C-alpha cells in the first residue's frame, strides 16, 4: 500500500474508533443488582450507567419483570 493510502486508512480507523467501540459495547457499562424486590407497582431502584467514552451519550433503560 502506498504511504498516503496507509495514512488515510489510519485516519479512518482513528475517526471511526469511538463509534466502533460504542457499537461493540465498549465504553458503556450498566451496573445494577441482579434482582430486586419491589413493594409496589412503581419503585425507584439503583442503576448506574458508566460512560468511559469521550462523547456524551443519552441512554434509555427499559426493565421487564418476570412477574406480572
PDB file with SEQRES, HELIX, SHEET and CRYST1 records, atoms N, CA, C and O in Angstrom:
SEQRES   1 A   68  UNK UNK UNK UNK UNK UNK UNK UNK UNK UNK UNK UNK UNK          
SEQRES   2 A   68  UNK UNK UNK UNK UNK UNK UNK UNK UNK UNK UNK UNK UNK          
SEQRES   3 A   68  UNK UNK UNK UNK UNK UNK UNK UNK UNK UNK UNK UNK UNK          
SEQRES   4 A   68  UNK UNK UNK UNK UNK UNK UNK UNK UNK UNK UNK UNK UNK          
SEQRES   5 A   68  UNK UNK UNK UNK UNK UNK UNK UNK UNK UNK UNK UNK UNK          
SEQRES   6 A   68  UNK UNK UNK                                                  
HELIX    1 AA1 UNK A    3  UNK A   23  1                                  21    
SHEET    1 AA1 2 UNK A  28  UNK A  32  0                                        
SHEET    2 AA1 2 UNK A  47  UNK A  51 -1                                        
CRYST1    1.000    1.000    1.000  90.00  90.00  90.00 P 1           1          
ATOM      1  N   UNK A   1       0.833  -1.189   0.000  1.00  0.00           N  
ATOM      2  CA  UNK A   1       0.000   0.000   0.000  1.00  0.00           C  
ATOM      3  C   UNK A   1       0.873   1.246   0.000  1.00  0.00           C  
ATOM      4  O   UNK A   1       1.955   1.276   0.587  1.00  0.00           O  
ATOM      5  N   UNK A   2       0.383   2.249  -0.660  1.00  0.00           N  
ATOM      6  CA  UNK A   2       1.134   3.493  -0.671  1.00  0.00           C  
ATOM      7  C   UNK A   2       1.056   4.160   0.692  1.00  0.00           C  
ATOM      8  O   UNK A   2       0.149   3.898   1.482  1.00  0.00           O  
ATOM      9  N   UNK A   3       2.013   5.016   0.945  1.00  0.00           N  
ATOM     10  CA  UNK A   3       2.062   5.717   2.231  1.00  0.00           C  
ATOM     11  C   UNK A   3       0.807   6.554   2.454  1.00  0.00           C  
ATOM     12  O   UNK A   3       0.270   6.584   3.561  1.00  0.00           O  
ATOM     13  N   UNK A   4       0.335   7.235   1.403  1.00  0.00           N  
ATOM     14  CA  UNK A   4      -0.853   8.083   1.572  1.00  0.00           C  
ATOM     15  C   UNK A   4      -2.096   7.242   1.832  1.00  0.00           C  
ATOM     16  O   UNK A   4      -2.975   7.661   2.586  1.00  0.00           O  
ATOM     17  N   UNK A   5      -2.185   6.054   1.218  1.00  0.00           N  
ATOM     18  CA  UNK A   5      -3.322   5.178   1.471  1.00  0.00           C  
ATOM     19  C   UNK A   5      -3.266   4.640   2.893  1.00  0.00           C  
ATOM     20  O   UNK A   5      -4.293   4.555   3.568  1.00  0.00           O  
ATOM     21  N   UNK A   6      -2.078   4.279   3.348  1.00  0.00           N  
ATOM     22  CA  UNK A   6      -1.928   3.817   4.727  1.00  0.00           C  
ATOM     23  C   UNK A   6      -2.304   4.924   5.704  1.00  0.00           C  
ATOM     24  O   UNK A   6      -2.962   4.670   6.713  1.00  0.00           O  
ATOM     25  N   UNK A   7      -1.884   6.158   5.402  1.00  0.00           N  
ATOM     26  CA  UNK A   7      -2.244   7.293   6.255  1.00  0.00           C  
ATOM     27  C   UNK A   7      -3.758   7.498   6.269  1.00  0.00           C  
ATOM     28  O   UNK A   7      -4.338   7.779   7.318  1.00  0.00           O  
ATOM     29  N   UNK A   8      -4.396   7.360   5.114  1.00  0.00           N  
ATOM     30  CA  UNK A   8      -5.849   7.523   5.032  1.00  0.00           C  
ATOM     31  C   UNK A   8      -6.562   6.436   5.821  1.00  0.00           C  
ATOM     32  O   UNK A   8      -7.545   6.709   6.509  1.00  0.00           O  
ATOM     33  N   UNK A   9      -6.069   5.199   5.724  1.00  0.00           N  
ATOM     34  CA  UNK A   9      -6.680   4.106   6.474  1.00  0.00           C  
ATOM     35  C   UNK A   9      -6.491   4.296   7.973  1.00  0.00           C  
ATOM     36  O   UNK A   9      -7.405   4.027   8.753  1.00  0.00           O  
ATOM     37  N   UNK A  10      -5.315   4.757   8.382  1.00  0.00           N  
ATOM     38  CA  UNK A  10      -5.066   5.011   9.806  1.00  0.00           C  
ATOM     39  C   UNK A  10      -5.967   6.124  10.308  1.00  0.00           C  
ATOM     40  O   UNK A  10      -6.512   6.037  11.408  1.00  0.00           O  
ATOM     41  N   UNK A  11      -6.129   7.174   9.503  1.00  0.00           N  
ATOM     42  CA  UNK A  11      -7.005   8.281   9.885  1.00  0.00           C  
ATOM     43  C   UNK A  11      -8.445   7.788  10.034  1.00  0.00           C  
ATOM     44  O   UNK A  11      -9.116   8.117  11.012  1.00  0.00           O  
ATOM     45  N   UNK A  12      -8.922   6.997   9.059  1.00  0.00           N  
ATOM     46  CA  UNK A  12     -10.294   6.498   9.111  1.00  0.00           C  
ATOM     47  C   UNK A  12     -10.500   5.606  10.329  1.00  0.00           C  
ATOM     48  O   UNK A  12     -11.544   5.670  10.978  1.00  0.00           O  
ATOM     49  N   UNK A  13      -9.516   4.780  10.640  1.00  0.00           N  
ATOM     50  CA  UNK A  13      -9.607   3.915  11.819  1.00  0.00           C  
ATOM     51  C   UNK A  13      -9.714   4.751  13.085  1.00  0.00           C  
ATOM     52  O   UNK A  13     -10.541   4.462  13.950  1.00  0.00           O  
ATOM     53  N   UNK A  14      -8.889   5.783  13.202  1.00  0.00           N  
ATOM     54  CA  UNK A  14      -8.929   6.656  14.382  1.00  0.00           C  
ATOM     55  C   UNK A  14     -10.255   7.397  14.493  1.00  0.00           C  
ATOM     56  O   UNK A  14     -10.798   7.539  15.588  1.00  0.00           O  
ATOM     57  N   UNK A  15     -10.776   7.866  13.369  1.00  0.00           N  
ATOM     58  CA  UNK A  15     -12.035   8.615  13.373  1.00  0.00           C  
ATOM     59  C   UNK A  15     -13.202   7.705  13.748  1.00  0.00           C  
ATOM     60  O   UNK A  15     -14.106   8.124  14.470  1.00  0.00           O  
ATOM     61  N   UNK A  16     -13.188   6.476  13.267  1.00  0.00           N  
ATOM     62  CA  UNK A  16     -14.299   5.550  13.494  1.00  0.00           C  
ATOM     63  C   UNK A  16     -14.203   4.799  14.817  1.00  0.00           C  
ATOM     64  O   UNK A  16     -15.169   4.150  15.220  1.00  0.00           O  
ATOM     65  N   UNK A  17     -13.060   4.871  15.503  1.00  0.00           N  
ATOM     66  CA  UNK A  17     -12.875   4.086  16.726  1.00  0.00           C  
ATOM     67  C   UNK A  17     -13.955   4.343  17.779  1.00  0.00           C  
ATOM     68  O   UNK A  17     -14.481   3.376  18.330  1.00  0.00           O  
ATOM     69  N   UNK A  18     -14.316   5.601  18.089  1.00  0.00           N  
ATOM     70  CA  UNK A  18     -15.368   5.797  19.104  1.00  0.00           C  
ATOM     71  C   UNK A  18     -16.691   5.131  18.726  1.00  0.00           C  
ATOM     72  O   UNK A  18     -17.337   4.517  19.576  1.00  0.00           O  
ATOM     73  N   UNK A  19     -17.098   5.247  17.469  1.00  0.00           N  
ATOM     74  CA  UNK A  19     -18.350   4.614  17.040  1.00  0.00           C  
ATOM     75  C   UNK A  19     -18.220   3.100  17.074  1.00  0.00           C  
ATOM     76  O   UNK A  19     -19.142   2.407  17.505  1.00  0.00           O  
ATOM     77  N   UNK A  20     -17.092   2.585  16.626  1.00  0.00           N  
ATOM     78  CA  UNK A  20     -16.879   1.134  16.633  1.00  0.00           C  
ATOM     79  C   UNK A  20     -16.882   0.602  18.061  1.00  0.00           C  
ATOM     80  O   UNK A  20     -17.461  -0.450  18.331  1.00  0.00           O  
ATOM     81  N   UNK A  21     -16.237   1.325  18.976  1.00  0.00           N  
ATOM     82  CA  UNK A  21     -16.224   0.906  20.382  1.00  0.00           C  
ATOM     83  C   UNK A  21     -17.627   0.916  20.970  1.00  0.00           C  
ATOM     84  O   UNK A  21     -18.006  -0.007  21.691  1.00  0.00           O  
ATOM     85  N   UNK A  22     -18.399   1.953  20.667  1.00  0.00           N  
ATOM     86  CA  UNK A  22     -19.763   2.040  21.200  1.00  0.00           C  
ATOM     87  C   UNK A  22     -20.624   0.909  20.655  1.00  0.00           C  
ATOM     88  O   UNK A  22     -21.396   0.308  21.401  1.00  0.00           O  
ATOM     89  N   UNK A  23     -20.502   0.614  19.373  1.00  0.00           N  
ATOM     90  CA  UNK A  23     -21.302  -0.461  18.781  1.00  0.00           C  
ATOM     91  C   UNK A  23     -20.867  -1.833  19.289  1.00  0.00           C  
ATOM     92  O   UNK A  23     -21.666  -2.770  19.309  1.00  0.00           O  
ATOM     93  N   UNK A  24     -19.610  -1.954  19.697  1.00  0.00           N  
ATOM     94  CA  UNK A  24     -19.110  -3.229  20.217  1.00  0.00           C  
ATOM     95  C   UNK A  24     -19.417  -3.389  21.701  1.00  0.00           C  
ATOM     96  O   UNK A  24     -19.069  -4.405  22.304  1.00  0.00           O  
ATOM     97  N   UNK A  25     -20.072  -2.384  22.293  1.00  0.00           N  
ATOM     98  CA  UNK A  25     -20.414  -2.471  23.709  1.00  0.00           C  
ATOM     99  C   UNK A  25     -19.299  -2.014  24.624  1.00  0.00           C  
ATOM    100  O   UNK A  25     -19.376  -2.204  25.837  1.00  0.00           O  
ATOM    101  N   UNK A  26     -18.269  -1.417  24.065  1.00  0.00           N  
ATOM    102  CA  UNK A  26     -17.171  -0.905  24.882  1.00  0.00           C  
ATOM    103  C   UNK A  26     -17.492   0.527  25.277  1.00  0.00           C  
ATOM    104  O   UNK A  26     -18.055   1.278  24.480  1.00  0.00           O  
ATOM    105  N   UNK A  27     -17.148   0.908  26.474  1.00  0.00           N  
ATOM    106  CA  UNK A  27     -17.309   2.291  26.873  1.00  0.00           C  
ATOM    107  C   UNK A  27     -18.538   2.575  27.710  1.00  0.00           C  
ATOM    108  O   UNK A  27     -18.527   3.515  28.505  1.00  0.00           O  
ATOM    109  N   UNK A  28     -19.594   1.800  27.560  1.00  0.00           N  
ATOM    110  CA  UNK A  28     -20.795   1.969  28.368  1.00  0.00           C  
ATOM    111  C   UNK A  28     -21.020   0.703  29.175  1.00  0.00           C  
ATOM    112  O   UNK A  28     -21.048  -0.401  28.631  1.00  0.00           O  
ATOM    113  N   UNK A  29     -21.178   0.879  30.481  1.00  0.00           N  
ATOM    114  CA  UNK A  29     -21.398  -0.268  31.359  1.00  0.00           C  
ATOM    115  C   UNK A  29     -22.605   0.026  32.240  1.00  0.00           C  
ATOM    116  O   UNK A  29     -22.701   1.095  32.844  1.00  0.00           O  
ATOM    117  N   UNK A  30     -23.520  -0.929  32.305  1.00  0.00           N  
ATOM    118  CA  UNK A  30     -24.709  -0.828  33.144  1.00  0.00           C  
ATOM    119  C   UNK A  30     -24.453  -1.598  34.425  1.00  0.00           C  
ATOM    120  O   UNK A  30     -24.113  -2.780  34.389  1.00  0.00           O  
ATOM    121  N   UNK A  31     -24.616  -0.923  35.566  1.00  0.00           N  
ATOM    122  CA  UNK A  31     -24.406  -1.549  36.868  1.00  0.00           C  
ATOM    123  C   UNK A  31     -25.745  -1.603  37.604  1.00  0.00           C  
ATOM    124  O   UNK A  31     -26.422  -0.586  37.753  1.00  0.00           O  
ATOM    125  N   UNK A  32     -26.116  -2.792  38.057  1.00  0.00           N  
ATOM    126  CA  UNK A  32     -27.323  -2.939  38.868  1.00  0.00           C  
ATOM    127  C   UNK A  32     -27.249  -4.261  39.613  1.00  0.00           C  
ATOM    128  O   UNK A  32     -26.429  -5.125  39.304  1.00  0.00           O  
ATOM    129  N   UNK A  33     -28.114  -4.398  40.591  1.00  0.00           N  
ATOM    130  CA  UNK A  33     -28.194  -5.670  41.305  1.00  0.00           C  
ATOM    131  C   UNK A  33     -28.839  -6.701  40.378  1.00  0.00           C  
ATOM    132  O   UNK A  33     -29.640  -6.331  39.520  1.00  0.00           O  
ATOM    133  N   UNK A  34     -28.512  -7.969  40.531  1.00  0.00           N  
ATOM    134  CA  UNK A  34     -29.078  -8.985  39.645  1.00  0.00           C  
ATOM    135  C   UNK A  34     -30.581  -9.191  39.827  1.00  0.00           C  
ATOM    136  O   UNK A  34     -31.256  -9.664  38.912  1.00  0.00           O  
ATOM    137  N   UNK A  35     -31.105  -8.842  40.996  1.00  0.00           N  
ATOM    138  CA  UNK A  35     -32.548  -8.946  41.214  1.00  0.00           C  
ATOM    139  C   UNK A  35     -32.993  -7.915  42.238  1.00  0.00           C  
ATOM    140  O   UNK A  35     -32.196  -7.418  43.033  1.00  0.00           O  
ATOM    141  N   UNK A  36     -34.296  -7.601  42.201  1.00  0.00           N  
ATOM    142  CA  UNK A  36     -34.874  -6.588  43.073  1.00  0.00           C  
ATOM    143  C   UNK A  36     -36.154  -7.129  43.687  1.00  0.00           C  
ATOM    144  O   UNK A  36     -36.830  -7.972  43.099  1.00  0.00           O  
ATOM    145  N   UNK A  37     -36.475  -6.643  44.859  1.00  0.00           N  
ATOM    146  CA  UNK A  37     -37.780  -6.894  45.457  1.00  0.00           C  
ATOM    147  C   UNK A  37     -38.494  -5.552  45.463  1.00  0.00           C  
ATOM    148  O   UNK A  37     -38.032  -4.595  46.085  1.00  0.00           O  
ATOM    149  N   UNK A  38     -39.618  -5.488  44.770  1.00  0.00           N  
ATOM    150  CA  UNK A  38     -40.356  -4.234  44.672  1.00  0.00           C  
ATOM    151  C   UNK A  38     -41.627  -4.353  45.488  1.00  0.00           C  
ATOM    152  O   UNK A  38     -42.350  -5.345  45.403  1.00  0.00           O  
ATOM    153  N   UNK A  39     -41.885  -3.324  46.279  1.00  0.00           N  
ATOM    154  CA  UNK A  39     -43.025  -3.361  47.192  1.00  0.00           C  
ATOM    155  C   UNK A  39     -44.295  -2.766  46.596  1.00  0.00           C  
ATOM    156  O   UNK A  39     -45.358  -2.836  47.214  1.00  0.00           O  
ATOM    157  N   UNK A  40     -44.202  -2.183  45.408  1.00  0.00           N  
ATOM    158  CA  UNK A  40     -45.391  -1.642  44.745  1.00  0.00           C  
ATOM    159  C   UNK A  40     -45.184  -1.725  43.236  1.00  0.00           C  
ATOM    160  O   UNK A  40     -44.141  -2.180  42.767  1.00  0.00           O  
ATOM    161  N   UNK A  41     -46.185  -1.281  42.485  1.00  0.00           N  
ATOM    162  CA  UNK A  41     -46.085  -1.377  41.025  1.00  0.00           C  
ATOM    163  C   UNK A  41     -45.103  -0.373  40.433  1.00  0.00           C  
ATOM    164  O   UNK A  41     -44.652  -0.541  39.300  1.00  0.00           O  
ATOM    165  N   UNK A  42     -44.768   0.672  41.193  1.00  0.00           N  
ATOM    166  CA  UNK A  42     -43.755   1.631  40.747  1.00  0.00           C  
ATOM    167  C   UNK A  42     -42.774   1.857  41.883  1.00  0.00           C  
ATOM    168  O   UNK A  42     -43.170   2.165  43.007  1.00  0.00           O  
ATOM    169  N   UNK A  43     -41.523   1.706  41.589  1.00  0.00           N  
ATOM    170  CA  UNK A  43     -40.462   1.905  42.576  1.00  0.00           C  
ATOM    171  C   UNK A  43     -39.243   2.507  41.895  1.00  0.00           C  
ATOM    172  O   UNK A  43     -39.068   2.380  40.683  1.00  0.00           O  
ATOM    173  N   UNK A  44     -38.411   3.156  42.680  1.00  0.00           N  
ATOM    174  CA  UNK A  44     -37.081   3.542  42.219  1.00  0.00           C  
ATOM    175  C   UNK A  44     -36.140   2.409  42.585  1.00  0.00           C  
ATOM    176  O   UNK A  44     -36.332   1.734  43.596  1.00  0.00           O  
ATOM    177  N   UNK A  45     -35.130   2.205  41.769  1.00  0.00           N  
ATOM    178  CA  UNK A  45     -34.124   1.228  42.146  1.00  0.00           C  
ATOM    179  C   UNK A  45     -32.774   1.712  41.654  1.00  0.00           C  
ATOM    180  O   UNK A  45     -32.687   2.447  40.670  1.00  0.00           O  
ATOM    181  N   UNK A  46     -31.717   1.294  42.345  1.00  0.00           N  
ATOM    182  CA  UNK A  46     -30.385   1.790  41.994  1.00  0.00           C  
ATOM    183  C   UNK A  46     -29.907   1.211  40.667  1.00  0.00           C  
ATOM    184  O   UNK A  46     -29.926   0.001  40.446  1.00  0.00           O  
ATOM    185  N   UNK A  47     -29.485   2.109  39.805  1.00  0.00           N  
ATOM    186  CA  UNK A  47     -28.980   1.728  38.495  1.00  0.00           C  
ATOM    187  C   UNK A  47     -27.950   2.771  38.096  1.00  0.00           C  
ATOM    188  O   UNK A  47     -28.213   3.969  38.193  1.00  0.00           O  
ATOM    189  N   UNK A  48     -26.803   2.337  37.658  1.00  0.00           N  
ATOM    190  CA  UNK A  48     -25.753   3.263  37.254  1.00  0.00           C  
ATOM    191  C   UNK A  48     -25.273   2.902  35.862  1.00  0.00           C  
ATOM    192  O   UNK A  48     -25.027   1.732  35.569  1.00  0.00           O  
ATOM    193  N   UNK A  49     -25.138   3.903  35.003  1.00  0.00           N  
ATOM    194  CA  UNK A  49     -24.531   3.716  33.691  1.00  0.00           C  
ATOM    195  C   UNK A  49     -23.214   4.474  33.714  1.00  0.00           C  
ATOM    196  O   UNK A  49     -23.187   5.684  33.939  1.00  0.00           O  
ATOM    197  N   UNK A  50     -22.128   3.760  33.481  1.00  0.00           N  
ATOM    198  CA  UNK A  50     -20.801   4.369  33.447  1.00  0.00           C  
ATOM    199  C   UNK A  50     -20.393   4.563  31.992  1.00  0.00           C  
ATOM    200  O   UNK A  50     -20.403   3.617  31.204  1.00  0.00           O  
ATOM    201  N   UNK A  51     -20.036   5.793  31.644  1.00  0.00           N  
ATOM    202  CA  UNK A  51     -19.632   6.135  30.283  1.00  0.00           C  
ATOM    203  C   UNK A  51     -18.152   6.484  30.287  1.00  0.00           C  
ATOM    204  O   UNK A  51     -17.759   7.522  30.820  1.00  0.00           O  
ATOM    205  N   UNK A  52     -17.328   5.622  29.695  1.00  0.00           N  
ATOM    206  CA  UNK A  52     -15.905   5.939  29.582  1.00  0.00           C  
ATOM    207  C   UNK A  52     -15.549   6.389  28.165  1.00  0.00           C  
ATOM    208  O   UNK A  52     -14.372   6.500  27.823  1.00  0.00           O  
ATOM    209  N   UNK A  53     -16.568   6.648  27.344  1.00  0.00           N  
ATOM    210  CA  UNK A  53     -16.334   7.189  26.010  1.00  0.00           C  
ATOM    211  C   UNK A  53     -16.002   8.673  26.118  1.00  0.00           C  
ATOM    212  O   UNK A  53     -16.290   9.306  27.134  1.00  0.00           O  
ATOM    213  N   UNK A  54     -15.413   9.208  25.101  1.00  0.00           N  
ATOM    214  CA  UNK A  54     -15.085  10.634  25.084  1.00  0.00           C  
ATOM    215  C   UNK A  54     -16.319  11.485  24.787  1.00  0.00           C  
ATOM    216  O   UNK A  54     -16.296  12.699  24.991  1.00  0.00           O  
ATOM    217  N   UNK A  55     -17.393  10.860  24.307  1.00  0.00           N  
ATOM    218  CA  UNK A  55     -18.596  11.584  23.925  1.00  0.00           C  
ATOM    219  C   UNK A  55     -19.674  11.446  24.997  1.00  0.00           C  
ATOM    220  O   UNK A  55     -19.762  10.438  25.698  1.00  0.00           O  
ATOM    221  N   UNK A  56     -20.486  12.491  25.100  1.00  0.00           N  
ATOM    222  CA  UNK A  56     -21.669  12.435  25.952  1.00  0.00           C  
ATOM    223  C   UNK A  56     -22.712  11.591  25.232  1.00  0.00           C  
ATOM    224  O   UNK A  56     -22.895  11.717  24.021  1.00  0.00           O  
ATOM    225  N   UNK A  57     -23.385  10.744  25.972  1.00  0.00           N  
ATOM    226  CA  UNK A  57     -24.418   9.903  25.371  1.00  0.00           C  
ATOM    227  C   UNK A  57     -25.703  10.029  26.174  1.00  0.00           C  
ATOM    228  O   UNK A  57     -25.676  10.393  27.350  1.00  0.00           O  
ATOM    229  N   UNK A  58     -26.809   9.731  25.547  1.00  0.00           N  
ATOM    230  CA  UNK A  58     -28.109   9.656  26.206  1.00  0.00           C  
ATOM    231  C   UNK A  58     -28.542   8.202  26.131  1.00  0.00           C  
ATOM    232  O   UNK A  58     -28.483   7.587  25.066  1.00  0.00           O  
ATOM    233  N   UNK A  59     -28.970   7.660  27.244  1.00  0.00           N  
ATOM    234  CA  UNK A  59     -29.378   6.255  27.260  1.00  0.00           C  
ATOM    235  C   UNK A  59     -30.806   6.135  27.762  1.00  0.00           C  
ATOM    236  O   UNK A  59     -31.299   6.982  28.507  1.00  0.00           O  
ATOM    237  N   UNK A  60     -31.448   5.077  27.342  1.00  0.00           N  
ATOM    238  CA  UNK A  60     -32.774   4.732  27.833  1.00  0.00           C  
ATOM    239  C   UNK A  60     -32.681   3.290  28.304  1.00  0.00           C  
ATOM    240  O   UNK A  60     -32.264   2.408  27.553  1.00  0.00           O  
ATOM    241  N   UNK A  61     -33.068   3.057  29.535  1.00  0.00           N  
ATOM    242  CA  UNK A  61     -33.036   1.713  30.099  1.00  0.00           C  
ATOM    243  C   UNK A  61     -34.470   1.252  30.283  1.00  0.00           C  
ATOM    244  O   UNK A  61     -35.272   1.941  30.913  1.00  0.00           O  
ATOM    245  N   UNK A  62     -34.791   0.105  29.741  1.00  0.00           N  
ATOM    246  CA  UNK A  62     -36.122  -0.485  29.868  1.00  0.00           C  
ATOM    247  C   UNK A  62     -35.972  -1.774  30.655  1.00  0.00           C  
ATOM    248  O   UNK A  62     -35.146  -2.624  30.322  1.00  0.00           O  
ATOM    249  N   UNK A  63     -36.773  -1.915  31.695  1.00  0.00           N  
ATOM    250  CA  UNK A  63     -36.695  -3.086  32.565  1.00  0.00           C  
ATOM    251  C   UNK A  63     -37.991  -3.871  32.446  1.00  0.00           C  
ATOM    252  O   UNK A  63     -39.079  -3.298  32.495  1.00  0.00           O  
ATOM    253  N   UNK A  64     -37.873  -5.168  32.291  1.00  0.00           N  
ATOM    254  CA  UNK A  64     -39.028  -6.060  32.238  1.00  0.00           C  
ATOM    255  C   UNK A  64     -38.989  -6.978  33.439  1.00  0.00           C  
ATOM    256  O   UNK A  64     -37.919  -7.417  33.861  1.00  0.00           O  
ATOM    257  N   UNK A  65     -40.144  -7.267  33.984  1.00  0.00           N  
ATOM    258  CA  UNK A  65     -40.251  -8.141  35.145  1.00  0.00           C  
ATOM    259  C   UNK A  65     -40.637  -9.547  34.718  1.00  0.00           C  
ATOM    260  O   UNK A  65     -41.390  -9.735  33.763  1.00  0.00           O  
ATOM    261  N   UNK A  66     -40.114 -10.531  35.436  1.00  0.00           N  
ATOM    262  CA  UNK A  66     -40.538 -11.905  35.198  1.00  0.00           C  
ATOM    263  C   UNK A  66     -41.890 -12.174  35.850  1.00  0.00           C  
ATOM    264  O   UNK A  66     -42.572 -13.136  35.497  1.00  0.00           O  
ATOM    265  N   UNK A  67     -42.275 -11.331  36.795  1.00  0.00           N  
ATOM    266  CA  UNK A  67     -43.559 -11.481  37.487  1.00  0.00           C  
ATOM    267  C   UNK A  67     -44.523 -10.418  36.988  1.00  0.00           C  
ATOM    268  O   UNK A  67     -44.106  -9.306  36.664  1.00  0.00           O  
ATOM    269  N   UNK A  68     -45.817 -10.751  36.921  1.00  0.00           N  
ATOM    270  CA  UNK A  68     -46.797  -9.753  36.447  1.00  0.00           C  
ATOM    271  C   UNK A  68     -46.988  -8.620  37.433  1.00  0.00           C  
ATOM    272  O   UNK A  68     -47.775  -7.708  37.181  1.00  0.00           O  
TER     273      UNK A  68                                                      
END                                                                             
